[in-house]
């Protein structure tokens, strides 16, 4: 990285948890949670709130005489917690309406799920911070970008040329996304698919400033591994399966490729990610345990004051105590839900299932948090396969519940499938929240690590963001349900089904959970993914043992299998661009200029995504509200998108390649 020492020295004492930080952090967390609730329901993805919150914090705190960079960092930390809490809720809870188990969003139930799941995600990230950030040296592209944005704001008077690179990247990315998602005059991706060879094959390439920038930051090694996993699915798996089944050759080749990916091969990638996560925990167990021991001994020893301010996490005893405290409401969340379903099971069997779900939610929540922390460290929050982790959780708990409930409630008596599936959805919501909060929090802690923040103070204010997001999400969900409808749920007669918020992630969770209890899930694909993961893990172990200089991390490989090709290709281009520049030789100033430009690109796309959410949510036309009626063909839009994307590549190349 550019700098090893923190921006604010550990010996310095800056105010961090001030009243204005708490108030502004709460407000921004609530606003970002609300905006991302709409985006998650509309397009199945959310935008990272760290950079928008940092920029807003800079703008607002300029009105105060006394302010510092660590206060800015605290505000964006709280705000991003509210934003990623929205993903954990929106990707799962609407499935309960689609199953018919809930008729409306229950405020208290959803509030408890948000606070408990989000709180556990924050707590799980505490012992992982030292391992993932300090010892593993993962890049965390968005965390680096946040730190650079805040440092540039502090240096703007002394180093205006550095701020210029940041602003230029942000402006061009904002213009790019505005023309792409707002005005609809730039294409979002380029693809070609054919079945003329007797099988379906082709390629896809997306135009995303964030993914290009993330690839630039993480480097060639990681993006190559991700690409290898992607090629296995899209250039080997899809052609092979379409060759086996001629039915797919009768379809549009692009439709056939996406159907094979979503209905068949996605489960292979989920198997790889699930095993890769467990394997990663096994390989990192010693470091995680050492981090826990270090925290414990620092607490009980009288010499604990020797710990640098920048190394002080929430004491591990407090972490364990708070986890135990949250287990009780978690138990009652499951108990109340099971009890409300009136399933034909004995009270003792119901309690057994509640205990099973509670215990597994805590264990798998930590596993999911660790997996997310690692993956976010590689490619950023935006491309985190949160739905893949949730599907893995649904798969496991559904199999166990089918055994404890008895098959008479599923295959032989399908009317109980929605109720049984709803239990798996509640379970997945907790896991999804742990993963979402754990991964996103690590980006914030990485920014704090670079800036010189006090870790325990950052970890404390994350709870504020969780609370703010939990309080506002349900009213927003209710408002959107009544205004547009969600999924296949239209609460009023005469509503326009074309304007419904499709909630793609929640719809997928509903289909997977219900499919298990109806016997429609193909588990052999999941098992195939586990076998592939074992082979990749063995290959990675061999490369490490023989010091070949190249590694194939299982999780990175599985991530490549899970992501669509159009998302992986800009990542790869960014990594190649970084490699070519470094091969030429880069000074520290050149490296810094490159980071500032890509930080601006990330900030520009994130900020514009948040701003566009406002007209999208207020207008009945959704994403088409700002579209310009120019009548451009799809080929023209894609060509213009490609040209603009090449312009962003040129911007990075000239900034980082410019001689000092």
XYZ file of C-alpha atoms in Angstrom:
660
model
C 0.000 0.000 0.000
C 0.981 3.641 -0.282
C 1.515 4.212 3.402
C 2.309 1.878 6.288
C 2.110 4.380 9.153
C -1.340 5.785 10.012
C -2.178 9.312 8.896
C -2.879 10.341 12.507
C -0.111 8.932 14.754
C -1.075 6.575 17.555
C 0.384 9.074 20.041
C -2.054 11.797 18.942
C -5.376 12.187 20.767
C -8.146 13.523 18.534
C -11.816 13.691 19.580
C -13.725 10.984 17.692
C -17.063 10.108 19.350
C -18.367 13.666 19.647
C -22.067 14.697 19.862
C -22.093 16.021 16.291
C -20.611 12.724 15.084
C -23.312 10.699 16.840
C -26.171 12.878 15.571
C -24.945 13.140 11.988
C -23.940 9.468 11.874
C -27.435 8.417 12.994
C -29.157 10.633 10.405
C -26.958 9.515 7.487
C -27.276 5.855 8.491
C -31.061 6.170 8.379
C -31.016 7.991 5.010
C -28.672 5.500 3.348
C -30.656 2.575 4.734
C -33.832 4.042 3.221
C -32.297 4.683 -0.210
C -30.685 1.252 -0.409
C -33.959 -0.388 0.596
C -35.451 0.864 -2.656
C -32.444 -0.127 -4.765
C -32.344 -3.618 -3.251
C -36.013 -4.174 -4.068
C -35.761 -2.625 -7.530
C -32.569 -4.054 -8.999
C -31.371 -6.626 -6.460
C -28.251 -4.748 -5.405
C -27.249 -1.899 -3.117
C -24.518 0.721 -3.366
C -21.759 1.174 -0.835
C -22.498 4.092 1.481
C -19.025 4.671 2.923
C -17.785 7.170 0.360
C -21.058 9.109 -0.016
C -21.218 9.391 3.769
C -17.593 10.560 3.909
C -18.221 13.249 1.293
C -21.405 14.419 3.034
C -19.549 14.499 6.339
C -16.832 16.699 4.830
C -19.417 19.090 3.423
C -21.437 19.355 6.644
C -18.598 19.527 9.168
C -17.026 22.424 7.274
C -19.632 24.528 9.095
C -18.003 23.651 12.431
C -14.888 25.397 13.678
C -13.582 22.340 15.497
C -13.445 19.212 13.363
C -10.909 16.580 12.400
C -10.412 13.741 9.946
C -11.229 11.032 12.499
C -14.664 12.556 13.086
C -15.326 12.316 9.348
C -14.268 8.686 9.488
C -16.597 7.953 12.406
C -19.578 9.442 10.562
C -19.020 7.380 7.424
C -18.543 4.277 9.589
C -21.963 4.685 11.209
C -23.643 5.569 7.919
C -22.268 2.583 6.022
C -23.533 0.253 8.767
C -27.070 1.501 8.138
C -26.616 1.054 4.394
C -25.434 -2.556 4.505
C -28.093 -3.459 7.082
C -30.626 -2.663 4.343
C -29.088 -5.363 2.132
C -29.381 -7.998 4.853
C -33.067 -7.208 5.385
C -34.194 -6.507 1.817
C -32.575 -9.596 0.315
C -34.441 -11.947 2.662
C -37.428 -10.622 4.654
C -39.707 -9.772 1.644
C -39.662 -13.496 0.857
C -41.960 -13.983 3.880
C -44.633 -11.921 2.104
C -44.138 -13.856 -1.128
C -44.582 -17.125 0.776
C -47.856 -15.792 2.228
C -46.646 -16.285 5.808
C -46.645 -12.540 6.507
C -49.371 -10.257 5.154
C -47.362 -7.096 5.858
C -43.951 -6.214 7.265
C -44.056 -6.735 11.017
C -42.263 -3.836 12.614
C -41.167 -5.361 15.910
C -40.138 -8.696 14.384
C -38.076 -7.052 11.633
C -36.592 -4.536 14.089
C -35.397 -7.376 16.323
C -33.977 -9.309 13.374
C -32.080 -6.220 12.210
C -30.650 -5.347 15.621
C -29.711 -8.913 16.571
C -28.321 -9.955 13.180
C -26.559 -6.643 12.623
C -25.225 -6.579 16.186
C -23.778 -10.067 15.816
C -22.148 -9.022 12.527
C -20.440 -6.101 14.274
C -19.263 -8.272 17.171
C -17.931 -11.009 14.885
C -15.841 -8.448 13.017
C -13.940 -7.459 16.180
C -11.593 -10.474 16.453
C -11.306 -10.614 12.646
C -9.966 -7.053 12.293
C -6.397 -7.813 13.324
C -6.259 -10.980 11.234
C -7.767 -9.648 8.009
C -6.375 -6.111 8.003
C -3.125 -6.097 9.981
C -1.787 -9.602 9.314
C -3.324 -10.676 5.990
C -2.801 -7.232 4.383
C -5.882 -7.614 2.207
C -6.385 -4.581 -0.054
C -9.987 -3.596 0.859
C -10.369 -1.275 -2.177
C -13.305 0.757 -0.880
C -11.647 1.194 2.517
C -8.546 2.563 0.807
C -10.725 4.818 -1.339
C -12.514 6.239 1.716
C -9.193 6.963 3.421
C -7.829 8.680 0.315
C -10.960 10.812 -0.050
C -10.689 11.987 3.557
C -6.937 12.596 3.385
C -7.305 14.551 0.153
C -9.913 16.790 1.797
C -7.406 17.563 4.561
C -4.602 18.327 2.094
C -6.544 20.313 -0.458
C -4.837 23.605 0.436
C -1.295 22.202 0.505
C -1.662 19.739 -2.408
C -4.366 21.005 -4.783
C -3.029 18.858 -7.642
C -3.793 15.660 -5.688
C -7.348 16.779 -5.018
C -7.619 17.497 -8.734
C -7.040 13.839 -9.610
C -9.633 12.756 -7.056
C -12.202 15.293 -8.284
C -11.566 14.461 -11.936
C -12.132 10.757 -11.314
C -15.265 11.458 -9.285
C -16.706 13.869 -11.857
C -16.128 11.557 -14.828
C -17.534 8.523 -13.001
C -20.601 10.531 -11.969
C -21.119 11.705 -15.548
C -20.603 8.137 -16.785
C -23.191 6.642 -14.419
C -25.630 9.512 -14.996
C -25.525 8.910 -18.755
C -25.659 5.149 -18.240
C -28.304 4.612 -15.537
C -30.078 7.975 -15.646
C -30.234 9.279 -19.219
C -29.883 5.772 -20.733
C -27.556 6.958 -23.498
C -24.643 4.647 -22.622
C -24.881 0.875 -22.599
C -24.145 -0.993 -19.379
C -22.588 -4.083 -20.953
C -21.548 -5.719 -24.173
C -22.294 -9.368 -24.928
C -22.344 -11.919 -27.683
C -23.862 -15.401 -27.416
C -24.333 -18.080 -30.054
C -25.487 -21.699 -30.377
C -24.260 -22.223 -33.944
C -21.475 -24.566 -32.809
C -23.856 -27.114 -31.302
C -23.565 -25.628 -27.818
C -24.119 -22.250 -26.178
C -21.038 -20.069 -25.880
C -20.145 -16.395 -25.849
C -18.924 -13.604 -23.622
C -20.131 -10.619 -21.608
C -18.336 -7.417 -20.652
C -19.730 -4.786 -18.278
C -18.835 -1.118 -18.071
C -18.464 -0.240 -14.383
C -16.093 2.384 -12.898
C -16.281 0.691 -9.470
C -15.275 -2.742 -10.759
C -12.504 -1.326 -12.954
C -11.153 0.542 -9.921
C -11.491 -2.451 -7.590
C -9.514 -4.591 -10.035
C -6.823 -1.920 -10.214
C -6.458 -1.878 -6.430
C -6.485 -5.646 -5.758
C -4.018 -6.431 -8.544
C -3.371 -9.038 -11.200
C -2.996 -12.132 -8.997
C -6.442 -11.937 -7.397
C -8.312 -10.940 -10.543
C -6.639 -13.765 -12.499
C -7.915 -16.292 -9.957
C -11.393 -14.771 -10.157
C -11.261 -14.959 -13.960
C -10.233 -18.632 -13.890
C -13.270 -19.487 -11.776
C -15.499 -17.466 -14.094
C -14.180 -19.208 -17.211
C -14.882 -22.603 -15.643
C -18.583 -21.732 -15.400
C -19.165 -19.639 -18.514
C -16.727 -21.142 -21.021
C -16.760 -24.792 -19.916
C -19.825 -25.466 -17.769
C -22.458 -23.686 -19.874
C -21.236 -25.044 -23.259
C -21.045 -28.573 -21.813
C -24.534 -28.584 -20.256
C -26.110 -27.024 -23.345
C -24.422 -29.686 -25.477
C -25.905 -32.401 -23.248
C -29.432 -30.981 -23.434
C -30.522 -29.823 -26.925
C -33.519 -28.018 -25.396
C -31.227 -25.080 -24.650
C -30.209 -24.911 -28.305
C -33.804 -24.042 -29.222
C -33.723 -20.908 -27.035
C -32.148 -17.528 -27.539
C -28.474 -18.260 -26.685
C -28.189 -15.376 -24.215
C -31.362 -16.473 -22.410
C -30.159 -20.090 -22.387
C -26.776 -19.128 -20.903
C -28.369 -17.119 -18.102
C -30.911 -19.869 -17.383
C -28.167 -22.498 -17.088
C -26.229 -20.181 -14.811
C -29.129 -19.266 -12.519
C -30.903 -22.621 -12.336
C -27.987 -25.035 -12.470
C -24.415 -23.797 -12.226
C -24.936 -21.116 -9.586
C -25.321 -23.923 -7.039
C -21.898 -25.263 -8.039
C -20.350 -21.900 -7.192
C -22.239 -21.771 -3.894
C -20.737 -25.147 -2.987
C -17.261 -23.792 -3.749
C -17.839 -20.648 -1.665
C -19.302 -22.622 1.254
C -16.371 -25.054 1.386
C -13.878 -22.266 0.659
C -15.184 -20.318 3.629
C -14.762 -23.259 5.966
C -11.322 -23.983 4.527
C -10.327 -20.357 4.955
C -11.402 -20.431 8.603
C -9.387 -23.597 9.179
C -6.260 -22.085 7.641
C -6.726 -18.828 9.585
C -7.802 -20.469 12.831
C -4.424 -20.027 14.507
C -4.336 -16.313 13.669
C -7.941 -15.755 14.772
C -7.318 -17.590 18.029
C -4.126 -15.615 18.591
C -6.015 -12.344 18.038
C -8.612 -13.406 20.629
C -5.903 -14.378 23.126
C -4.033 -11.107 22.569
C -7.194 -9.129 23.246
C -7.924 -11.157 26.387
C -4.448 -10.842 27.885
C -4.309 -7.138 27.061
C -7.470 -6.772 29.142
C -6.340 -8.643 32.243
C -2.705 -7.542 32.362
C -1.781 -4.379 34.222
C 0.462 -3.461 31.314
C -2.452 -3.227 28.911
C -1.922 0.518 28.637
C 1.126 -0.305 26.489
C -1.223 -1.173 23.648
C -1.137 1.588 21.078
C -4.351 3.561 20.702
C -4.648 2.357 17.111
C -4.563 -1.291 18.253
C -7.290 -1.171 20.898
C -10.365 -3.208 19.920
C -13.433 -3.770 22.083
C -12.141 -6.193 24.773
C -12.852 -9.795 23.825
C -14.604 -10.433 27.148
C -17.107 -7.707 26.296
C -17.514 -9.172 22.818
C -18.293 -12.619 24.215
C -20.646 -11.173 26.823
C -22.587 -9.187 24.216
C -22.853 -12.242 21.967
C -24.359 -14.177 24.870
C -26.744 -11.281 25.533
C -27.910 -11.303 21.889
C -28.456 -15.069 21.893
C -31.519 -14.674 24.152
C -33.506 -12.391 21.796
C -32.307 -14.537 18.892
C -33.887 -17.557 20.593
C -37.181 -15.708 20.991
C -37.121 -14.527 17.368
C -37.090 -18.140 16.222
C -39.489 -19.288 18.936
C -42.113 -16.634 18.154
C -41.901 -17.337 14.440
C -42.164 -21.115 14.821
C -45.031 -20.703 17.273
C -46.965 -18.390 14.913
C -46.970 -20.969 12.098
C -49.176 -23.554 13.846
C -47.187 -26.414 12.374
C -48.274 -29.953 13.333
C -45.288 -30.638 15.583
C -45.041 -31.328 19.291
C -43.867 -28.535 21.651
C -40.684 -30.441 22.437
C -39.870 -30.814 18.735
C -40.515 -27.122 18.170
C -38.146 -26.169 21.001
C -35.541 -28.550 19.557
C -35.754 -26.788 16.198
C -35.559 -23.369 17.842
C -32.415 -24.376 19.763
C -30.947 -25.850 16.563
C -31.590 -22.674 14.576
C -30.283 -20.414 17.344
C -27.049 -22.326 17.835
C -26.350 -22.724 14.136
C -27.159 -19.067 13.449
C -24.422 -17.981 15.866
C -21.861 -20.455 14.494
C -22.639 -19.935 10.813
C -23.025 -16.199 11.380
C -19.382 -16.056 12.425
C -18.364 -18.229 9.466
C -20.321 -16.002 7.053
C -18.827 -12.870 8.621
C -15.305 -14.259 8.164
C -15.999 -15.268 4.547
C -17.471 -11.860 3.764
C -14.558 -10.078 5.456
C -12.120 -11.973 3.260
C -14.030 -11.533 -0.003
C -14.678 -7.828 0.600
C -10.948 -7.473 1.190
C -10.379 -8.801 -2.317
C -12.933 -7.043 -4.491
C -14.961 -4.642 -2.354
C -18.454 -4.545 -0.899
C -20.337 -4.025 -4.162
C -19.514 -7.478 -5.562
C -19.832 -9.405 -2.294
C -21.836 -12.613 -3.078
C -24.183 -12.034 -0.162
C -26.988 -13.988 -1.829
C -24.653 -16.950 -2.323
C -23.861 -17.062 1.383
C -27.573 -16.772 2.188
C -28.463 -19.602 -0.189
C -25.799 -21.778 1.423
C -27.401 -21.030 4.818
C -30.880 -21.842 3.465
C -29.590 -25.101 2.005
C -28.081 -26.287 5.271
C -30.934 -25.331 7.567
C -33.572 -26.658 5.147
C -31.942 -30.078 5.059
C -31.760 -30.150 8.867
C -35.338 -28.926 9.324
C -36.635 -31.516 6.879
C -35.061 -34.135 9.091
C -36.432 -32.747 12.343
C -39.856 -31.728 11.035
C -40.316 -35.005 9.209
C -40.862 -35.479 5.499
C -44.643 -35.578 6.000
C -44.533 -31.783 6.193
C -42.831 -31.354 2.846
C -42.916 -33.868 0.001
C -46.035 -35.723 1.156
C -47.877 -32.607 2.370
C -46.801 -29.639 0.223
C -49.223 -27.183 1.861
C -46.775 -26.949 4.761
C -43.854 -26.021 2.456
C -44.337 -22.199 2.724
C -44.412 -22.297 6.532
C -41.370 -24.543 6.752
C -39.550 -22.464 4.140
C -40.254 -19.284 6.136
C -38.213 -20.708 9.020
C -35.256 -21.072 6.657
C -35.764 -17.469 5.478
C -35.584 -16.117 9.050
C -32.410 -18.130 9.566
C -30.945 -16.827 6.283
C -31.780 -13.239 7.285
C -29.579 -13.545 10.389
C -26.726 -15.064 8.369
C -27.134 -12.454 5.621
C -26.956 -9.641 8.175
C -23.858 -11.114 9.838
C -22.124 -11.400 6.462
C -23.222 -7.987 5.202
C -22.270 -6.133 8.394
C -19.092 -8.144 8.932
C -17.791 -7.534 5.417
C -18.752 -3.874 5.162
C -17.473 -3.107 8.660
C -14.069 -4.409 7.660
C -13.901 -1.811 4.881
C -14.573 0.904 7.468
C -12.002 -0.536 9.860
C -9.490 -0.668 6.997
C -10.092 3.033 6.355
C -9.651 3.675 10.069
C -6.429 1.629 10.079
C -4.994 3.881 7.376
C -6.213 7.087 9.013
C -5.184 6.236 12.574
C -8.643 5.818 14.119
C -9.235 4.105 17.443
C -10.710 0.676 16.554
C -12.943 0.261 19.615
C -14.568 3.626 18.983
C -15.291 2.674 15.371
C -16.716 -0.644 16.507
C -18.967 1.109 19.017
C -20.413 3.573 16.524
C -21.224 0.698 14.172
C -23.966 -0.267 16.635
C -25.445 3.201 16.194
C -25.668 2.635 12.439
C -27.310 -0.752 12.989
C -29.914 0.810 15.278
C -30.668 3.701 12.888
C -31.067 1.388 9.913
C -33.266 -1.060 11.819
C -35.611 1.723 12.924
C -36.308 3.129 9.456
C -36.284 0.111 7.158
C -39.721 -1.285 8.026
C -41.636 1.999 7.441
C -39.839 2.348 4.101
C -40.660 -1.259 3.171
C -44.321 -0.685 4.058
C -44.417 2.532 2.023
C -42.896 0.859 -1.053
C -45.216 -2.139 -0.719
C -48.276 0.103 -0.708
C -46.943 2.286 -3.546
C -45.660 -0.325 -5.993
C -46.098 -3.841 -4.628
C -43.167 -6.185 -3.979
C -42.432 -9.385 -5.872
C -45.762 -11.010 -6.669
C -47.499 -9.265 -3.749
C -49.891 -6.465 -4.798
C -51.717 -5.217 -1.667
C -54.478 -3.335 -3.524
C -56.706 -4.084 -6.473
C -55.907 -2.295 -9.708
C -52.154 -1.897 -9.080
C -49.931 -1.887 -12.180
C -47.889 -5.131 -12.199
C -45.337 -3.535 -14.536
C -44.332 -1.056 -11.819
C -43.909 -3.656 -9.083
C -40.551 -3.837 -7.279
C -39.470 -7.351 -8.249
C -37.110 -7.876 -5.264
C -34.945 -10.319 -7.265
C -32.793 -11.502 -4.354
C -35.740 -12.113 -2.014
C -37.624 -13.867 -4.833
C -34.660 -16.174 -5.327
C -34.481 -16.902 -1.583
C -38.179 -17.790 -1.601
C -37.777 -20.165 -4.554
C -34.740 -21.891 -3.049
C -36.229 -22.288 0.444
C -39.598 -23.502 -0.811
C -37.902 -25.688 -3.403
C -36.122 -27.673 -0.701
C -39.398 -28.548 1.023
C -41.007 -29.424 -2.319
C -38.100 -31.596 -3.419
C -37.111 -29.400 -6.387
C -33.504 -28.523 -5.496
C -30.668 -30.331 -7.290
C -28.216 -30.995 -4.479
C -25.748 -32.781 -6.743
C -24.613 -29.404 -8.118
C -23.822 -28.206 -4.612
C -21.803 -31.400 -4.002
C -19.983 -30.894 -7.284
C -18.950 -27.446 -6.074
C -17.535 -28.924 -2.872
C -15.443 -31.392 -4.886
C -14.122 -28.577 -7.098
C -13.252 -26.568 -3.984
C -11.284 -29.498 -2.567
C -9.265 -29.756 -5.789
C -8.590 -25.992 -5.813
C -7.578 -26.053 -2.128
C -5.134 -28.886 -2.835
C -3.670 -26.987 -5.799
C -3.310 -23.830 -3.705
C -1.598 -25.800 -0.931
C 0.835 -27.275 -3.474
C 1.655 -23.850 -4.916
C 2.240 -22.402 -1.455
C 4.387 -25.331 -0.313
C 6.573 -25.181 -3.404
C 6.759 -21.379 -3.346
C 5.643 -20.954 -6.935
C 4.823 -17.281 -6.387
C 1.221 -17.681 -7.532
C -1.745 -18.746 -5.413
C -5.310 -19.876 -6.177
C -7.391 -18.916 -3.100
C -10.530 -21.047 -3.005
C -12.814 -18.164 -2.094
C -11.532 -15.962 -4.901
C -11.981 -18.837 -7.362
C -15.513 -19.481 -6.070
C -16.329 -15.779 -6.289
C -15.368 -15.847 -9.957
C -17.674 -18.814 -10.490
C -20.550 -17.013 -8.777
C -20.287 -13.626 -10.511
C -21.676 -13.098 -14.015
C -19.011 -12.713 -16.688
C -19.927 -9.086 -17.382
C -18.927 -8.191 -13.790
C -15.660 -10.145 -13.805
C -14.225 -8.737 -17.032
C -13.893 -5.088 -15.870
C -12.282 -6.398 -12.671
C -9.750 -8.270 -14.777
C -9.062 -5.252 -16.978
C -8.370 -3.153 -13.885
C -5.921 -5.758 -12.586
C -4.129 -5.965 -15.951
C -3.884 -2.172 -16.100
C -2.302 -2.091 -12.648
C 0.137 -4.848 -13.634
C 1.243 -3.069 -16.813
C 1.852 0.185 -14.987
C 3.817 -1.448 -12.169
C 5.880 -3.443 -14.658
C 7.020 -0.150 -16.210
C 8.101 0.984 -12.769
C 6.107 3.435 -10.666
C 7.296 6.014 -8.203
C 5.399 6.630 -4.972
C 3.880 9.776 -6.487
C 2.663 7.851 -9.551
C 1.198 5.130 -7.388
C -0.581 7.728 -5.306
C -2.026 9.480 -8.360
C -3.386 6.177 -9.621
C -5.023 5.425 -6.277
C -6.532 8.921 -6.109
C -8.079 8.592 -9.568
C -9.623 5.176 -8.872
C -10.783 6.403 -5.462
C -12.533 9.223 -7.299
C -14.109 6.751 -9.730
C -15.437 4.646 -6.844
C -16.725 7.729 -5.051
C -18.359 9.107 -8.182
C -20.297 5.947 -8.976
C -21.373 5.455 -5.345
C -22.522 9.062 -4.912
C -24.415 9.107 -8.193
C -26.080 5.810 -7.360
C -27.402 7.293 -4.129
C -28.602 10.491 -5.833
C -30.360 8.595 -8.636
C -32.200 6.504 -6.058
C -34.249 9.593 -5.145
C -36.006 10.192 -8.508
C -36.178 6.443 -9.122
C -38.073 5.910 -5.857
C -40.332 8.975 -6.121
C -41.355 8.391 -9.722
C -43.738 5.724 -10.920
C -41.481 5.284 -13.952
C -38.635 3.892 -11.829
C -35.288 3.803 -13.654
C -36.812 5.202 -16.854
C -37.844 8.517 -15.294
C -34.764 10.363 -16.662
C -34.300 8.384 -19.891
C -33.775 10.587 -22.952
C -36.002 9.611 -25.915
C -33.186 9.563 -28.501
C -34.198 6.254 -30.073
C -30.651 4.858 -30.076
C -30.287 1.187 -30.966
C -28.854 -1.344 -28.542
C -25.686 -1.694 -30.634
C -25.161 2.083 -30.610
C -25.675 2.297 -26.839
C -23.193 -0.531 -26.247
C -20.623 1.061 -28.554
C -20.929 4.400 -26.783
C -20.636 2.656 -23.415
C -17.465 0.879 -24.539
C -15.901 4.108 -25.814
C -16.668 5.890 -22.534
C -15.262 2.949 -20.554
C -12.052 3.049 -22.602
C -11.868 6.732 -21.705
C -11.843 5.831 -17.992
C -9.035 3.332 -18.605
C -7.062 6.047 -20.407
C -7.641 8.423 -17.488
C -6.125 5.964 -15.000
C -3.231 5.126 -17.333
C -2.253 8.731 -17.955
C -2.576 9.742 -14.300
C -0.520 6.843 -12.939
C 1.922 6.809 -15.866
C 2.671 10.544 -15.848
C 6.321 11.214 -15.090
C 7.079 13.112 -11.894
